[in-house]
Amino acid sequence: MAASGGMGGGPPGDCQVHSTSPATAKTLETLPPHSTPPPAPATPRVNLPEPALSPPENAMNNPYEEEQQVIISRILGTVEKLNESMLELNRSIEQVNAYNASTSEIVELWTSYMRNVQWNLQSTKSLHPPI
């Protein structure tokens, strides 16, 4: 239900009620144009006590806290071992990459040497067919 003044095409100050209940229509009054409702009376402020941040002394402790701490410590130990293993793996991969880099240089040198030998043998017509 809503009341609006001057929005339904009627004269300003009219109050239109969109409700199917006749009792609701009777409770709404038509306000004169440019009138404001009376101010609400000032209510005194009541100071409430601050809520306690710590649990009361008679509060029940978490019955699974010790078990959870054991599980968390096991997880942390496992993560530390995993971290050490990953560091070792990274060092091993660096060594393999260094070895592969030197091996690939040797392969490039050998391939270039074979190509030059082949070209020289063909240019001198000394290349014999394979046996």
JSON list of C-alpha atoms in Angstrom, two decimals, residues 45-121:
[
{"chain": "A", "resi": 45, "resn": "ARG", "atom": "CA", "xyz": [20.50, 7.49, 24.56]},
{"chain": "A", "resi": 46, "resn": "VAL", "atom": "CA", "xyz": [20.97, 4.41, 26.70]},
{"chain": "A", "resi": 47, "resn": "ASN", "atom": "CA", "xyz": [24.53, 3.26, 27.30]},
{"chain": "A", "resi": 48, "resn": "LEU", "atom": "CA", "xyz": [24.67, -0.51, 27.13]},
{"chain": "A", "resi": 49, "resn": "PRO", "atom": "CA", "xyz": [27.62, -2.44, 28.54]},
{"chain": "A", "resi": 50, "resn": "GLU", "atom": "CA", "xyz": [30.24, -3.54, 26.02]},
{"chain": "A", "resi": 51, "resn": "PRO", "atom": "CA", "xyz": [30.05, -7.23, 25.10]},
{"chain": "A", "resi": 52, "resn": "ALA", "atom": "CA", "xyz": [32.80, -9.35, 26.58]},
{"chain": "A", "resi": 53, "resn": "LEU", "atom": "CA", "xyz": [35.47, -10.30, 24.04]},
{"chain": "A", "resi": 54, "resn": "SER", "atom": "CA", "xyz": [36.72, -13.33, 25.91]},
{"chain": "A", "resi": 55, "resn": "PRO", "atom": "CA", "xyz": [34.49, -16.32, 26.58]},
{"chain": "A", "resi": 56, "resn": "PRO", "atom": "CA", "xyz": [33.07, -16.62, 30.04]},
{"chain": "A", "resi": 57, "resn": "GLU", "atom": "CA", "xyz": [35.10, -18.63, 32.50]},
{"chain": "A", "resi": 58, "resn": "ASN", "atom": "CA", "xyz": [32.48, -21.33, 32.67]},
{"chain": "A", "resi": 59, "resn": "ALA", "atom": "CA", "xyz": [32.39, -21.71, 28.87]},
{"chain": "A", "resi": 60, "resn": "MET", "atom": "CA", "xyz": [33.16, -25.17, 27.50]},
{"chain": "A", "resi": 61, "resn": "ASN", "atom": "CA", "xyz": [36.51, -25.59, 25.74]},
{"chain": "A", "resi": 62, "resn": "ASN", "atom": "CA", "xyz": [36.76, -27.13, 22.29]},
{"chain": "A", "resi": 63, "resn": "PRO", "atom": "CA", "xyz": [36.97, -30.89, 22.93]},
{"chain": "A", "resi": 64, "resn": "TYR", "atom": "CA", "xyz": [38.84, -31.43, 19.65]},
{"chain": "A", "resi": 65, "resn": "GLU", "atom": "CA", "xyz": [41.42, -28.67, 20.15]},
{"chain": "A", "resi": 66, "resn": "GLU", "atom": "CA", "xyz": [44.27, -31.01, 21.15]},
{"chain": "A", "resi": 67, "resn": "GLU", "atom": "CA", "xyz": [43.55, -33.38, 18.26]},
{"chain": "A", "resi": 68, "resn": "GLN", "atom": "CA", "xyz": [43.37, -30.44, 15.85]},
{"chain": "A", "resi": 69, "resn": "GLN", "atom": "CA", "xyz": [46.72, -29.12, 17.11]},
{"chain": "A", "resi": 70, "resn": "VAL", "atom": "CA", "xyz": [48.32, -32.55, 16.54]},
{"chain": "A", "resi": 71, "resn": "ILE", "atom": "CA", "xyz": [46.92, -32.72, 13.01]},
{"chain": "A", "resi": 72, "resn": "ILE", "atom": "CA", "xyz": [48.05, -29.16, 12.23]},
{"chain": "A", "resi": 73, "resn": "SER", "atom": "CA", "xyz": [51.57, -29.90, 13.49]},
{"chain": "A", "resi": 74, "resn": "ARG", "atom": "CA", "xyz": [51.69, -33.04, 11.31]},
{"chain": "A", "resi": 75, "resn": "ILE", "atom": "CA", "xyz": [50.53, -31.00, 8.31]},
{"chain": "A", "resi": 76, "resn": "LEU", "atom": "CA", "xyz": [53.20, -28.36, 8.97]},
{"chain": "A", "resi": 77, "resn": "GLY", "atom": "CA", "xyz": [55.89, -31.03, 9.27]},
{"chain": "A", "resi": 78, "resn": "THR", "atom": "CA", "xyz": [54.78, -32.59, 5.99]},
{"chain": "A", "resi": 79, "resn": "VAL", "atom": "CA", "xyz": [54.78, -29.19, 4.26]},
{"chain": "A", "resi": 80, "resn": "GLU", "atom": "CA", "xyz": [58.31, -28.50, 5.53]},
{"chain": "A", "resi": 81, "resn": "LYS", "atom": "CA", "xyz": [59.50, -31.86, 4.16]},
{"chain": "A", "resi": 82, "resn": "LEU", "atom": "CA", "xyz": [57.76, -31.12, 0.87]},
{"chain": "A", "resi": 83, "resn": "ASN", "atom": "CA", "xyz": [59.45, -27.73, 0.70]},
{"chain": "A", "resi": 84, "resn": "GLU", "atom": "CA", "xyz": [62.88, -29.32, 1.28]},
{"chain": "A", "resi": 85, "resn": "SER", "atom": "CA", "xyz": [62.14, -31.92, -1.41]},
{"chain": "A", "resi": 86, "resn": "MET", "atom": "CA", "xyz": [61.12, -29.21, -3.86]},
{"chain": "A", "resi": 87, "resn": "LEU", "atom": "CA", "xyz": [64.35, -27.29, -3.20]},
{"chain": "A", "resi": 88, "resn": "GLU", "atom": "CA", "xyz": [66.38, -30.47, -3.81]},
{"chain": "A", "resi": 89, "resn": "LEU", "atom": "CA", "xyz": [64.41, -31.13, -7.00]},
{"chain": "A", "resi": 90, "resn": "ASN", "atom": "CA", "xyz": [65.12, -27.58, -8.22]},
{"chain": "A", "resi": 91, "resn": "ARG", "atom": "CA", "xyz": [68.85, -28.04, -7.56]},
{"chain": "A", "resi": 92, "resn": "SER", "atom": "CA", "xyz": [68.83, -31.34, -9.45]},
{"chain": "A", "resi": 93, "resn": "ILE", "atom": "CA", "xyz": [66.98, -29.80, -12.38]},
{"chain": "A", "resi": 94, "resn": "GLU", "atom": "CA", "xyz": [69.54, -26.96, -12.51]},
{"chain": "A", "resi": 95, "resn": "GLN", "atom": "CA", "xyz": [72.36, -29.52, -12.66]},
{"chain": "A", "resi": 96, "resn": "VAL", "atom": "CA", "xyz": [70.61, -31.49, -15.40]},
{"chain": "A", "resi": 97, "resn": "ASN", "atom": "CA", "xyz": [70.01, -28.30, -17.39]},
{"chain": "A", "resi": 98, "resn": "ALA", "atom": "CA", "xyz": [73.68, -27.31, -17.07]},
{"chain": "A", "resi": 99, "resn": "TYR", "atom": "CA", "xyz": [74.75, -30.78, -18.24]},
{"chain": "A", "resi": 100, "resn": "ASN", "atom": "CA", "xyz": [72.27, -30.67, -21.12]},
{"chain": "A", "resi": 101, "resn": "ALA", "atom": "CA", "xyz": [73.53, -27.23, -22.17]},
{"chain": "A", "resi": 102, "resn": "SER", "atom": "CA", "xyz": [77.11, -28.52, -22.48]},
{"chain": "A", "resi": 103, "resn": "THR", "atom": "CA", "xyz": [75.88, -31.66, -24.25]},
{"chain": "A", "resi": 104, "resn": "SER", "atom": "CA", "xyz": [73.88, -29.62, -26.75]},
{"chain": "A", "resi": 105, "resn": "GLU", "atom": "CA", "xyz": [76.98, -27.48, -27.49]},
{"chain": "A", "resi": 106, "resn": "ILE", "atom": "CA", "xyz": [78.95, -30.66, -28.21]},
{"chain": "A", "resi": 107, "resn": "VAL", "atom": "CA", "xyz": [76.16, -31.94, -30.48]},
{"chain": "A", "resi": 108, "resn": "GLU", "atom": "CA", "xyz": [76.13, -28.66, -32.41]},
{"chain": "A", "resi": 109, "resn": "LEU", "atom": "CA", "xyz": [79.93, -28.74, -32.83]},
{"chain": "A", "resi": 110, "resn": "TRP", "atom": "CA", "xyz": [79.84, -32.36, -34.00]},
{"chain": "A", "resi": 111, "resn": "THR", "atom": "CA", "xyz": [77.01, -31.71, -36.46]},
{"chain": "A", "resi": 112, "resn": "SER", "atom": "CA", "xyz": [78.84, -28.70, -37.89]},
{"chain": "A", "resi": 113, "resn": "TYR", "atom": "CA", "xyz": [82.07, -30.74, -38.20]},
{"chain": "A", "resi": 114, "resn": "MET", "atom": "CA", "xyz": [80.24, -33.59, -40.00]},
{"chain": "A", "resi": 115, "resn": "ARG", "atom": "CA", "xyz": [78.61, -31.12, -42.42]},
{"chain": "A", "resi": 116, "resn": "ASN", "atom": "CA", "xyz": [81.98, -29.50, -43.21]},
{"chain": "A", "resi": 117, "resn": "VAL", "atom": "CA", "xyz": [83.68, -32.88, -43.74]},
{"chain": "A", "resi": 118, "resn": "GLN", "atom": "CA", "xyz": [80.86, -33.99, -46.05]},
{"chain": "A", "resi": 119, "resn": "TRP", "atom": "CA", "xyz": [81.07, -30.78, -48.08]},
{"chain": "A", "resi": 120, "resn": "ASN", "atom": "CA", "xyz": [84.87, -31.01, -48.38]},
{"chain": "A", "resi": 121, "resn": "LEU", "atom": "CA", "xyz": [84.76, -34.65, -49.47]}
]
